[in-house]
Every structure is written in C-alpha cells, then in structure tokens.
Amino acid sequence: MTTQAPHRLEDEFTSEHHVYEPHKVGLPPIGSYVRELWRRREFAVELARTNLRSQHFNTVFGQLWLVINPLLLAAVYFVLVDILRSGSRGPEFFAHLMAGLFAYYFVQQSLNQGVRSVVSGGRLILNTAFPRALLPISSVITAFLRFVPTFLIYIPVHFLSGLSVGPQTLWLIPILAILAVFAMGVTMLVAAGQVYVRDLKNFLPYATRIWLYSTPILYYSHEVPDRYDWILTVNPLASIISAWSTVIDTNHAPALNDVLIGTAWAVGVFLVAAVFFVSREREFAVRL
Amino acid sequence: MPSGSDPKPAIRVEDLSITYRTPIERKPTLRTMLVRAGRRERLVAEIDAVKNVSFEVPRGSVLGVVGANGAGKSTLVRSIAGILPPTSGRVEVNGRVSTLLALGVGFNRKLTGRENVVLGGLAAGWSRDELAEKYDEIVKFAELKKFMDYPMRTYSSGMYGRLAFSVAVTMDPDILLIDEALSVGDARFKRKSFRRMRKLCEQNRTVVLVSHALQSIKDLCDHAIWMHEGELRMWDDPESVIDAYTEFLEVGEDAVTMEDV
C-alpha cells in the first residue's frame, strides 16, 4: 500500500479496502455514513455558497432583491388581510405576519432548492461516490443563508411596531433549530421524490402556497374558528410557527404543547425522510 | 489469462452482474405514471448491463477495456468506483480510487472551472487544505489558467477533458479509473497524459482505461479485456485482445480504428 494520509478513515467511501456486494434497498452502515457526511460538511457549505453566487446574490442588487422580495410580499399580505378584516389590524400584526412569513420562507426555500438538488447533481452523482444526503443538506443551508438577511431586516420592524424583547426571546433559537430539522426532513423527501416523479417540482409551488395559508401566519392561531381547528392539528408547521409567533408577539415562552408537538413532528419527519433518502440513494445513479 | 496469482490484487471482480430496472421514458412523471396505471401497463426496461464477469487487475498494471457502445464498459467501471451497486457477485478494491468517468468533473456547466474543481474535490472527500495545495497543480497540468474563472459552458470539449483528467490524476489515486477520456485533448496533451499515466504505473498505481482508441490501449496497457453485450469475451494481453476485437469488428487495423475514433 502506498502513502496514506492519516486522516483517511476506514469507511464506505474512501477506505483503502472496499468490497461491494449486492444489497437490497437498505441502509448503509449508519456510523460511517454520518462520519463521511460530517467530513464533507465543507462541500455542503461550499455548494450552498456557490448556489447563492450563481443566483447573483453576491451583487448589491441581488442582495437587495433578497430582502425586498419577501418585504414586498409581507406588505401585500398585510394589506390583503387588513382589507378582509375591515382595517382593524395594527402594526404588531404586521410584525407577526412578517416574522412568520420569513420563517415559513425558510422552509419553502429549502423545498424549492432541494427538489432539484439530487436531479441537477446528476453528473456529480454519476461520477463520485459520496453521501448523497449532502445535496439536500446544502439546499437547507442555502435557504438559511437567504433567511438570515431577511431576519435582520425584521429586527427594526419588531421594535418600530412596539413589540419588546426579553430573555424569553432566546426561545427563537431552539425553535429555529426545530424548524431547520423539519426543513431538512421535508427537503430530503422532495429531493428523493423528484428522482422518481419528475413533475414533483411542478406541484410544489401549489403545495407550498396551500401550506402557507393553512399555517397561522396570515392570522393568529387563536382566531381560527373551531370547525377549522383540525387544519392546525394536521399541519406539522402549525405548532412550530405558533411557538415562533408566541415568542415574537408576546415576548413570552411558547406553549409547551406547541414546542413538544413541533419537536415530535420535526424529529419524526426527519427520521422517516432520512431513512427513505439514505436507503434509496444508491439507486439514484441508475435513475438519473 | 492466469488468475489468482496475486493474493491481493488492486481490483478483483468476481462473477459480477449488474441489472438495471429503469422506466423507459426519459423523465418519469406522475402524469405518465397515472396514464400507464390506467392502462395497467408498466414499462420498465430490464437491462443486463454486465453479466457474470470475473477478472482481476494486479497492482501497478494498466488494464484496457474495449468493446462496442453499450457493451457494459462504463457500468463495469462505475461499479468498481462504488457508484453502482452489483446485482450479484462481488467487487473488491484495494486502494484509493479516483474516477474520471465520461469526463465528469464539470457537473454544473453554469459554474466556473474553479468552482467545479473545488466542489468536485470536496465531494470526493478532499480537505480545504489539500485542495488549496493541489489546485495550482491541477490548473498547471490542464493549462487552463486563463479559463478557470469562466463558466464551464464556455469550455471546448477538449478543455473540459483536460480539466477532468488533471483533477483525476492530481487526486493522487492508488487506482485511477478513466472512461473514454483520452480521445479529447490535442496530440500534445495526449502525450502528456500518457506520460502521467505511465508515471502513476511506475509508482505502483493501478489504472483502468476504457477507450475506443485502440492504439492507446496497445501502447499503455499491460492487459486488456473485451466486453461484448455485458459479457467478458476475452481477457489477455492487449495485442491479442485488440486483434480479436478488430477482427470481430471486421474493420481490420486501419488507421481509423487505431486512431482515436
């Protein structure tokens, strides 16, 4: 054996000794998969950055558009809702709407980027052996990098609309983490799904729009009439966004119920999606 | 061909078969799935790309793979790279593999050459440091200094191939898998890449070379295999294999086949 860098680990993708044997759809050894994933985390970050760059977000106007676009949408939704409510909405509702919308766009962007991630990585997938989960992970990172500037814009709005901050505001961090885990899960689902059903990405805009309307963003969750309560129950994002909004709107800790249900959804979806994705990923090379 | 002489060859392929099941349409969509379900038909092609192939590649040797289009050459090489799982049989590889499969670095033509190299390297498991260390060497070998910051869609196919080759050989592989790469690049670059491959072999590295350029195979390889419709037709020294193959093609060793087609 010739020289070997010491940090090369014994594993499926880079070891010095590989044996490939037939397998049914199944999971590779989880330990080495995760280790490889971690070792190549730079790839996911770099791909996310490159994606942003290729979408021209490294230019001044690109950056500006990144912020203006969601801001305009928030304004449009505010006017719309305010008209429907006969002009009874105050500035604190605008803050609620904007914060909720931006958090929601984080998930939506993850999905939009992620649905293409595996299919457009075709050449890389055909020619390099690496953990494919890096591709959807990178999409979530891209979406997060887009989320950060919009959140910065939100901060002055928060104060201008008379809302306050306090120690409870720190709840936003774990809630965002739950949201990220959830986004990761659904993104892996659509990324793998797109390989099998290529028009998934055409349905996605409709799905995400309906999802937005059924999440308590354009309204407060306590305003939902009883007969529509079930929508919030079946919508995984409802609890997470409710928790998020509680902290934003009231500067109180979120309802424990929301946090627990939200976490359960996020972890559950993530695990199902990870098993689905990872157990299928070796088939991707044949399907592309 | 004698087998089993080396207790631990670089590559050992035992009774390998690979069967794809792919939907026939290029892009499987929900619409076509529904239409088809309505008609109760399932159009799935079953392709036996590789059938019961066994061979081994001793350490430090160059194996040439020849065969007509669709003979299963690329599938075979992809399974050695660990990209396609075997349907049955076994592939054993001893060493770090670097692949140059159908010119595959530039996975995203919208990105620049530099971005492609960085992303490809990181995906292959290089660290940032290794990458920074080797980047200049790659660019220098490919002679593409001026073009690294242009999107790869502006590259000619020769430039494309040069960059791909440079990345693959700079990865410092124990085993280098090259698929159809030598037919790109001009004569000078081709000579340069020959020398580089020879050097890799002298360092006891192993090379698998898939090419339609029969002269290249003759010049470079220690052994050759001939794949025909997924089966291993022949495994011998390059001269005999290529003689048999050209005879089979009924074209004879004229200039066209010996040169890069």
Coordinates of C-alpha atoms in Angstrom, one line a residue:
Chain A
M1 CA 0.0 0.0 0.0
T2 CA 1.3 3.4 -0.9
T3 CA 1.3 6.5 1.2
Q4 CA -1.9 7.2 3.1
A5 CA -2.9 10.4 4.7
P6 CA -3.6 9.6 8.4
H7 CA -7.0 11.3 8.5
R8 CA -8.5 8.9 5.9
L9 CA -11.0 6.9 7.8
E10 CA -11.9 3.3 7.1
D11 CA -15.3 3.7 5.6
E12 CA -17.5 3.1 2.7
F13 CA -16.4 6.0 0.5
T14 CA -12.7 6.4 0.9
S15 CA -11.2 3.5 2.6
E16 CA -8.3 1.6 1.2
H17 CA -10.2 -1.5 1.0
H18 CA -13.7 -1.7 -0.4
V19 CA -15.9 -4.6 -1.0
Y20 CA -19.1 -4.0 -3.0
E21 CA -21.7 -6.7 -2.7
P22 CA -25.3 -6.8 -3.8
H23 CA -27.8 -5.3 -1.4
K24 CA -31.5 -4.8 -1.5
V25 CA -32.8 -1.3 -0.8
G26 CA -31.4 -0.9 2.6
L27 CA -29.4 1.3 4.9
P28 CA -25.6 1.5 4.6
P29 CA -23.7 1.4 8.0
I30 CA -25.0 4.5 9.8
G31 CA -21.9 5.2 11.7
S32 CA -19.6 5.5 8.8
Y33 CA -22.3 7.3 6.7
V34 CA -22.6 10.0 9.3
R35 CA -18.9 10.3 9.7
E36 CA -18.4 10.7 6.0
L37 CA -21.2 13.2 5.9
W38 CA -19.5 15.2 8.6
R39 CA -16.1 15.0 7.0
R40 CA -17.6 16.5 3.8
R41 CA -19.6 19.2 5.5
E42 CA -17.4 21.8 3.7
F43 CA -18.9 20.5 0.5
A44 CA -22.4 21.3 1.5
V45 CA -21.5 24.8 2.7
E46 CA -19.5 25.5 -0.4
L47 CA -22.3 24.2 -2.7
A48 CA -24.7 26.5 -0.9
R49 CA -22.4 29.4 -1.3
T50 CA -21.8 28.7 -4.9
N51 CA -25.6 28.4 -5.5
L52 CA -26.2 31.8 -3.9
R53 CA -23.4 33.2 -6.0
S54 CA -24.8 31.8 -9.2
Q55 CA -28.1 33.3 -8.3
H56 CA -26.3 36.6 -8.2
F57 CA -26.7 37.2 -4.5
N58 CA -23.2 38.4 -4.3
T59 CA -24.1 41.6 -6.1
V60 CA -25.6 44.6 -4.4
F61 CA -28.9 44.4 -6.2
G62 CA -29.0 40.7 -5.8
Q63 CA -28.7 41.1 -2.0
L64 CA -31.2 43.9 -2.1
W65 CA -33.7 41.8 -4.0
L66 CA -33.3 39.0 -1.5
V67 CA -34.6 41.4 1.1
I68 CA -37.1 43.4 -0.9
N69 CA -38.9 40.4 -2.3
P70 CA -40.1 39.0 1.0
L71 CA -40.7 42.5 2.3
L72 CA -43.0 43.3 -0.6
L73 CA -44.8 40.1 -0.1
A74 CA -45.2 40.8 3.6
A75 CA -46.7 44.2 2.7
V76 CA -49.0 42.8 0.1
Y77 CA -50.3 40.1 2.5
F78 CA -50.7 42.7 5.3
V79 CA -52.9 44.9 3.1
L80 CA -54.9 41.9 1.9
V81 CA -55.6 40.7 5.4
D82 CA -56.3 44.2 6.7
I83 CA -58.9 44.8 4.0
L84 CA -60.5 41.4 4.7
R85 CA -60.6 42.4 8.4
S86 CA -62.0 45.9 7.6
G87 CA -58.9 47.7 8.5
S88 CA -58.6 46.5 12.1
R89 CA -55.0 45.3 12.0
G90 CA -52.3 47.2 13.8
P91 CA -48.5 47.4 13.3
E92 CA -48.0 44.5 15.8
F93 CA -49.9 42.3 13.4
F94 CA -47.5 43.4 10.6
A95 CA -44.6 42.2 12.8
H96 CA -46.3 38.9 13.5
L97 CA -47.0 38.4 9.8
M98 CA -43.5 39.4 8.7
A99 CA -41.7 37.2 11.2
G100 CA -44.0 34.2 10.5
L101 CA -43.7 34.7 6.7
F102 CA -39.9 34.8 6.8
A103 CA -39.7 31.7 9.0
Y104 CA -42.0 30.0 6.6
Y105 CA -40.0 31.1 3.6
F106 CA -37.0 29.4 5.1
V107 CA -38.9 26.0 4.8
Q108 CA -40.3 27.0 1.4
Q109 CA -36.9 27.9 0.0
S110 CA -35.4 24.7 1.3
L111 CA -38.0 22.8 -0.6
N112 CA -37.6 24.8 -3.8
Q113 CA -33.8 24.4 -3.8
G114 CA -33.9 20.8 -2.5
V115 CA -36.4 19.4 -5.0
R116 CA -33.8 20.0 -7.8
S117 CA -30.7 19.2 -5.7
V118 CA -30.3 15.5 -6.5
V119 CA -31.6 15.6 -10.1
S120 CA -29.3 18.5 -11.0
G121 CA -26.4 16.9 -9.3
G122 CA -26.6 14.2 -12.0
R123 CA -23.0 14.4 -13.2
L124 CA -21.5 14.5 -9.8
I125 CA -23.7 11.6 -8.7
L126 CA -22.7 9.5 -11.7
N127 CA -19.0 10.1 -11.2
T128 CA -18.2 10.5 -7.5
A129 CA -19.1 8.2 -4.6
F130 CA -20.2 10.5 -1.7
P131 CA -23.1 10.6 0.8
R132 CA -25.9 12.0 -1.4
A133 CA -27.7 13.5 1.7
L134 CA -25.1 16.3 1.3
L135 CA -27.2 17.7 -1.6
P136 CA -30.4 18.3 0.3
I137 CA -28.5 19.5 3.3
S138 CA -26.8 22.0 1.1
S139 CA -30.2 23.2 0.0
V140 CA -31.3 23.8 3.5
I141 CA -28.1 25.8 4.1
T142 CA -28.8 27.9 1.0
A143 CA -32.2 28.6 2.3
F144 CA -30.8 29.5 5.7
L145 CA -28.3 31.9 4.2
R146 CA -31.2 33.6 2.5
F147 CA -33.2 33.7 5.7
V148 CA -30.5 35.5 7.7
P149 CA -30.6 38.9 5.9
T150 CA -34.4 38.9 5.9
F151 CA -34.4 38.3 9.7
L152 CA -32.0 41.2 10.1
I153 CA -34.5 43.4 8.3
Y154 CA -37.2 42.2 10.6
I155 CA -35.4 43.4 13.7
P156 CA -36.1 47.1 13.3
V157 CA -39.7 46.3 12.3
H158 CA -40.1 44.5 15.5
F159 CA -39.2 47.5 17.6
L160 CA -41.0 50.0 15.4
S161 CA -44.2 48.2 15.8
G162 CA -44.0 48.4 19.6
L163 CA -43.1 44.9 20.4
S164 CA -40.4 44.2 23.0
V165 CA -37.7 41.7 23.6
G166 CA -36.5 40.0 26.8
P167 CA -34.8 36.8 27.9
Q168 CA -37.7 34.8 26.5
T169 CA -36.7 35.9 23.0
L170 CA -33.9 33.4 23.2
W171 CA -36.6 30.8 22.6
L172 CA -36.4 31.8 19.0
I173 CA -33.1 29.9 18.7
P174 CA -34.3 26.4 19.6
I175 CA -37.5 27.0 17.7
L176 CA -35.4 27.9 14.6
A177 CA -33.4 24.7 15.2
I178 CA -36.6 22.6 15.3
L179 CA -37.7 24.4 12.1
A180 CA -34.4 23.6 10.5
V181 CA -34.7 19.9 11.4
F182 CA -38.2 19.8 10.0
A183 CA -37.0 21.6 6.8
M184 CA -34.2 19.1 6.5
G185 CA -36.7 16.3 6.6
V186 CA -39.2 17.6 4.1
T187 CA -36.3 18.6 1.8
M188 CA -34.9 15.1 1.7
L189 CA -38.3 13.8 0.9
V190 CA -38.8 16.0 -2.1
A191 CA -35.2 15.6 -3.2
A192 CA -35.6 11.8 -3.4
G193 CA -39.1 12.1 -4.6
Q194 CA -38.1 14.2 -7.6
V195 CA -35.9 11.3 -8.8
Y196 CA -38.9 9.1 -9.1
V197 CA -41.5 11.5 -10.1
R198 CA -40.1 14.3 -12.2
D199 CA -43.0 16.6 -12.1
L200 CA -43.0 16.9 -8.3
K201 CA -41.3 20.3 -8.7
N202 CA -44.3 21.5 -10.7
F203 CA -46.7 20.6 -7.9
L204 CA -44.5 22.1 -5.3
P205 CA -45.5 25.8 -5.7
Y206 CA -49.2 24.9 -5.2
A207 CA -48.4 22.7 -2.2
T208 CA -46.3 25.4 -0.5
R209 CA -48.9 28.0 -1.1
I210 CA -51.7 26.0 0.4
W211 CA -49.4 25.1 3.2
L212 CA -48.7 28.8 3.8
Y213 CA -52.4 29.6 4.0
S214 CA -53.1 26.7 6.4
T215 CA -50.3 27.9 8.8
P216 CA -51.1 30.6 11.4
I217 CA -49.1 33.4 9.7
L218 CA -51.7 35.5 7.9
Y219 CA -53.9 35.2 11.0
Y220 CA -53.3 34.4 14.7
S221 CA -53.7 30.8 15.7
H222 CA -56.2 31.7 18.4
E223 CA -58.5 33.3 15.8
V224 CA -59.1 30.0 13.9
P225 CA -62.7 29.0 14.3
D226 CA -63.4 25.7 15.9
R227 CA -64.5 24.0 12.7
Y228 CA -61.1 24.6 11.1
D229 CA -59.2 23.6 14.2
W230 CA -58.3 20.3 12.5
I231 CA -56.2 22.1 10.0
L232 CA -53.8 23.2 12.7
T233 CA -53.8 19.7 14.1
V234 CA -52.7 18.0 11.0
N235 CA -50.3 20.7 9.8
P236 CA -46.8 20.0 11.2
L237 CA -45.7 23.5 10.7
A238 CA -48.7 25.0 12.7
S239 CA -47.2 24.1 16.1
I240 CA -43.7 25.2 15.2
I241 CA -44.9 28.5 13.8
S242 CA -47.3 29.0 16.7
A243 CA -44.4 28.7 19.1
W244 CA -42.4 31.1 17.0
S245 CA -45.2 33.6 16.9
T246 CA -45.9 33.4 20.6
V247 CA -42.3 34.4 21.3
I248 CA -42.3 37.2 18.7
D249 CA -45.8 38.6 19.5
T250 CA -45.9 38.4 23.3
N251 CA -42.4 38.0 24.4
H252 CA -43.5 35.0 26.5
A253 CA -42.2 31.5 26.5
P254 CA -44.0 29.4 23.8
A255 CA -46.7 27.0 24.9
L256 CA -45.1 23.7 26.0
N257 CA -47.6 21.9 23.9
D258 CA -46.5 23.6 20.7
V259 CA -42.8 23.0 21.4
L260 CA -43.4 19.3 22.2
I261 CA -45.7 18.7 19.2
G262 CA -43.4 20.7 16.9
T263 CA -40.3 18.8 18.0
A264 CA -42.1 15.5 17.6
W265 CA -43.1 16.4 14.1
A266 CA -39.7 17.6 13.2
V267 CA -37.8 14.6 14.5
G268 CA -40.4 12.2 13.2
V269 CA -40.4 13.7 9.7
F270 CA -36.6 13.9 9.7
L271 CA -36.1 10.3 10.7
V272 CA -38.6 9.0 8.2
A273 CA -37.1 11.2 5.4
A274 CA -33.5 10.2 6.3
V275 CA -34.3 6.5 6.2
F276 CA -36.2 7.0 2.9
F277 CA -33.4 9.1 1.3
V278 CA -30.4 7.2 2.5
S279 CA -31.8 3.8 1.8
R280 CA -32.6 4.8 -1.8
E281 CA -29.6 7.0 -2.6
R282 CA -27.6 4.2 -4.1
E283 CA -30.2 3.8 -6.7
F284 CA -30.0 7.4 -7.8
A285 CA -27.1 6.8 -10.1
V286 CA -29.3 4.4 -12.1
R287 CA -32.3 6.7 -12.1
L288 CA -30.7 9.8 -13.4
Chain B
M1 CA -5.5 -15.3 -18.5
P2 CA -3.9 -16.7 -15.4
S3 CA -5.8 -15.7 -12.3
G4 CA -5.3 -15.8 -8.6
S5 CA -1.5 -15.2 -8.9
D6 CA -1.6 -12.1 -6.7
P7 CA -3.1 -12.7 -3.3
K8 CA -4.3 -9.1 -3.0
P9 CA -4.8 -7.6 -6.4
A10 CA -5.8 -3.9 -6.7
I11 CA -9.2 -4.9 -8.2
R12 CA -10.9 -8.2 -8.1
V13 CA -14.2 -8.7 -9.8
E14 CA -15.9 -12.0 -9.1
D15 CA -18.9 -13.2 -11.1
L16 CA -20.3 -9.6 -11.3
S17 CA -23.7 -9.0 -12.8
I18 CA -25.5 -5.7 -12.9
T19 CA -29.1 -5.4 -13.9
Y20 CA -30.9 -2.1 -14.1
R21 CA -34.6 -1.7 -13.9
T22 CA -35.4 1.7 -15.3
P23 CA -38.5 3.2 -16.6
I24 CA -38.4 3.5 -20.3
E25 CA -39.4 7.1 -20.5
R26 CA -36.7 9.6 -20.0
K27 CA -38.4 11.5 -17.3
P28 CA -40.8 9.6 -15.1
T29 CA -43.6 11.9 -14.2
L30 CA -46.8 11.5 -12.2
R31 CA -48.8 12.1 -15.3
T32 CA -47.3 9.3 -17.3
M33 CA -47.5 7.1 -14.2
L34 CA -51.2 7.7 -13.9
V35 CA -51.9 7.2 -17.6
R36 CA -49.9 4.0 -17.5
A37 CA -51.6 2.8 -14.3
G38 CA -55.0 3.5 -16.1
R39 CA -53.9 1.2 -18.9
R40 CA -52.5 -1.3 -16.4
E41 CA -49.2 -1.4 -18.1
R42 CA -45.8 -1.0 -16.7
L43 CA -43.0 0.0 -18.9
V44 CA -39.9 -1.0 -17.1
A45 CA -36.8 -2.0 -19.1
E46 CA -34.6 -4.6 -17.5
I47 CA -31.1 -4.1 -18.8
D48 CA -28.5 -6.7 -18.1
A49 CA -25.6 -4.4 -18.4
V50 CA -23.0 -6.7 -17.0
K51 CA -23.3 -10.5 -16.9
N52 CA -21.1 -12.8 -14.8
V53 CA -17.9 -11.0 -15.4
S54 CA -14.8 -12.1 -13.4
F55 CA -11.3 -10.7 -13.7
E56 CA -8.6 -9.1 -11.6
V57 CA -6.2 -6.2 -12.0
P58 CA -2.8 -6.7 -10.4
R59 CA -1.4 -3.8 -8.5
G60 CA 0.6 -1.4 -10.7
S61 CA -0.8 -2.5 -14.0
V62 CA -2.9 -0.9 -16.6
L63 CA -6.0 -2.7 -17.8
G64 CA -7.6 -1.7 -21.0
V65 CA -11.3 -2.2 -21.6
V66 CA -12.6 -2.3 -25.1
G67 CA -16.0 -3.1 -26.6
A68 CA -18.7 -1.6 -28.7
N69 CA -21.1 1.0 -27.5
G70 CA -23.5 -0.4 -24.9
A71 CA -21.2 -3.4 -24.1
G72 CA -21.3 -2.5 -20.4
K73 CA -17.9 -0.9 -20.1
S74 CA -19.0 2.2 -18.3
T75 CA -21.3 0.2 -16.0
L76 CA -18.4 -2.0 -15.1
V77 CA -16.1 0.9 -14.3
R78 CA -18.8 2.6 -12.2
S79 CA -19.3 -0.5 -10.2
I80 CA -15.6 -0.6 -9.4
A81 CA -15.9 3.1 -8.3
G82 CA -18.6 2.1 -5.9
I83 CA -21.2 4.2 -7.7
L84 CA -23.4 1.4 -9.0
P85 CA -24.1 -1.5 -6.6
P86 CA -23.7 -5.0 -8.0
T87 CA -26.9 -7.0 -8.6
S88 CA -24.9 -10.2 -7.8
G89 CA -21.3 -11.1 -7.5
R90 CA -18.6 -9.1 -5.8
V91 CA -16.2 -6.3 -6.4
E92 CA -13.2 -5.9 -4.2
V93 CA -11.0 -2.9 -4.5
N94 CA -7.8 -2.2 -2.6
G95 CA -6.7 1.4 -2.7
R96 CA -7.9 4.9 -3.0
V97 CA -10.0 5.3 -6.2
S98 CA -10.1 8.3 -8.3
T99 CA -12.6 8.3 -11.1
L100 CA -12.6 10.0 -14.5
L101 CA -15.8 8.7 -15.8
A102 CA -17.1 10.1 -19.0
L103 CA -15.5 13.4 -18.3
G104 CA -17.4 14.1 -15.2
V105 CA -15.8 16.9 -13.2
G106 CA -18.0 19.6 -14.7
F107 CA -21.2 18.6 -13.1
N108 CA -22.6 22.1 -13.4
R109 CA -21.8 23.9 -16.6
K110 CA -23.1 27.2 -15.2
L111 CA -20.4 27.3 -12.6
T112 CA -16.8 28.3 -13.3
G113 CA -14.0 25.8 -13.7
R114 CA -12.6 26.8 -10.3
E115 CA -16.0 26.2 -8.6
N116 CA -16.3 22.9 -10.3
V117 CA -12.9 21.8 -9.2
V118 CA -13.5 22.9 -5.6
L119 CA -16.9 21.3 -5.4
G120 CA -15.8 18.1 -7.1
G121 CA -12.8 17.8 -4.8
L122 CA -14.8 18.5 -1.6
A123 CA -17.4 15.9 -2.7
A124 CA -14.6 13.4 -3.3
G125 CA -13.5 14.0 0.3
W126 CA -10.6 16.3 0.0
S127 CA -10.0 18.8 2.7
R128 CA -9.7 22.5 2.0
D129 CA -6.0 22.4 2.7
E130 CA -5.4 19.5 0.3
L131 CA -7.5 21.3 -2.3
A132 CA -5.6 24.6 -2.0
E133 CA -2.3 22.6 -2.2
K134 CA -3.3 20.8 -5.4
Y135 CA -5.3 23.5 -7.1
D136 CA -2.4 25.1 -8.8
E137 CA -1.0 21.8 -9.9
I138 CA -4.4 20.9 -11.5
V139 CA -4.6 24.2 -13.3
K140 CA -1.0 24.0 -14.5
F141 CA -1.4 20.4 -15.8
A142 CA -4.6 21.3 -17.6
E143 CA -3.0 24.5 -18.9
L144 CA -6.2 26.4 -18.3
K145 CA -5.0 29.2 -16.1
K146 CA -6.9 31.8 -18.1
F147 CA -10.1 30.0 -18.1
M148 CA -10.6 28.9 -14.6
D149 CA -12.9 31.8 -13.7
Y150 CA -15.1 31.3 -16.8
P151 CA -18.3 29.2 -16.6
M152 CA -17.6 25.7 -17.9
R153 CA -20.2 26.0 -20.6
T154 CA -17.8 28.2 -22.4
Y155 CA -15.2 25.4 -22.5
S156 CA -14.5 23.4 -25.5
S157 CA -14.8 19.6 -25.1
G158 CA -11.0 19.4 -25.2
M159 CA -10.6 21.8 -22.4
Y160 CA -13.3 20.0 -20.5
G161 CA -11.4 16.7 -20.8
R162 CA -8.1 18.3 -19.9
L163 CA -9.5 19.7 -16.7
A164 CA -11.2 16.4 -15.8
F165 CA -8.0 14.4 -16.4
S166 CA -6.0 16.8 -14.4
V167 CA -8.3 16.6 -11.4
A168 CA -8.3 12.8 -11.5
V169 CA -4.6 12.3 -11.7
T170 CA -3.8 15.0 -9.2
M171 CA -6.0 13.3 -6.6
D172 CA -3.0 11.0 -6.2
P173 CA -5.0 7.9 -6.6
D174 CA -3.9 4.3 -6.0
I175 CA -6.4 3.3 -8.6
L176 CA -7.3 5.6 -11.5
L177 CA -10.4 4.8 -13.5
I178 CA -10.6 6.5 -16.9
D179 CA -13.6 6.3 -19.1
E180 CA -13.2 7.5 -22.7
A181 CA -11.1 10.4 -21.7
L182 CA -8.1 10.1 -23.9
S183 CA -9.9 10.9 -27.1
V184 CA -10.1 14.5 -26.0
G185 CA -7.3 16.9 -26.0
D186 CA -4.8 17.6 -28.7
A187 CA -1.9 15.4 -29.5
R188 CA 0.4 17.2 -27.2
F189 CA -1.9 16.9 -24.2
K190 CA -2.5 13.3 -25.1
R191 CA 1.2 12.6 -24.9
K192 CA 1.4 14.4 -21.6
S193 CA -1.4 12.4 -20.2
F194 CA 0.2 9.2 -21.4
R195 CA 3.4 10.1 -19.6
R196 CA 1.4 10.9 -16.5
M197 CA -0.3 7.6 -16.5
R198 CA 3.0 5.8 -17.1
K199 CA 4.3 7.6 -14.1
L200 CA 1.4 6.5 -12.0
C201 CA 2.0 2.9 -13.0
E202 CA 5.7 3.2 -12.1
Q203 CA 4.6 4.3 -8.7
N204 CA 2.8 1.1 -8.4
R205 CA -0.6 2.6 -9.1
T206 CA -3.3 0.8 -11.0
V207 CA -5.1 2.2 -14.0
V208 CA -8.3 1.0 -15.7
L209 CA -8.7 2.6 -19.0
V210 CA -11.8 2.5 -21.1
S211 CA -11.2 3.7 -24.6
H212 CA -12.1 3.3 -28.2
A213 CA -8.6 4.5 -29.1
L214 CA -7.2 1.0 -29.7
Q215 CA -3.7 2.3 -30.2
S216 CA -3.8 4.0 -26.8
I217 CA -4.7 0.7 -25.3
K218 CA -1.9 -1.1 -27.1
D219 CA 0.6 1.5 -26.0
L220 CA -0.4 1.8 -22.4
C221 CA -1.9 -1.4 -21.2
D222 CA -0.5 -4.5 -19.7
H223 CA -3.7 -6.4 -20.1
A224 CA -6.9 -5.8 -21.8
I225 CA -10.5 -7.1 -21.6
W226 CA -13.0 -7.1 -24.3
M227 CA -16.6 -6.7 -23.2
H228 CA -19.4 -7.7 -25.6
E229 CA -23.1 -7.3 -24.7
G230 CA -22.3 -7.4 -21.0
E231 CA -20.2 -10.5 -21.2
L232 CA -16.5 -10.8 -20.8
R233 CA -15.3 -12.1 -24.3
M234 CA -11.7 -12.1 -23.7
W235 CA -9.0 -11.3 -21.1
D236 CA -5.5 -11.4 -22.4
D237 CA -2.5 -9.2 -23.4
P238 CA -3.6 -6.1 -25.3
E239 CA -2.3 -7.3 -28.7
S240 CA -4.3 -10.5 -28.8
V241 CA -7.4 -8.8 -27.4
I242 CA -7.3 -6.0 -29.9
D243 CA -6.5 -8.3 -32.8
A244 CA -9.5 -10.4 -31.9
Y245 CA -11.7 -7.3 -31.3
T246 CA -10.7 -5.6 -34.6
E247 CA -11.3 -8.9 -36.4
F248 CA -14.7 -9.1 -34.8
L249 CA -15.5 -5.6 -35.9
E250 CA -14.4 -6.7 -39.4
V251 CA -12.6 -3.4 -39.9
G252 CA -9.1 -4.5 -39.6
E253 CA -6.4 -2.4 -38.1
D254 CA -6.8 0.5 -40.3
A255 CA -5.8 4.0 -39.3
V256 CA -9.3 5.0 -38.3
T257 CA -9.8 2.4 -35.6
M258 CA -6.2 2.6 -34.3
E259 CA -6.5 6.3 -34.1
D260 CA -9.0 7.9 -31.7
V261 CA -12.4 7.4 -33.0

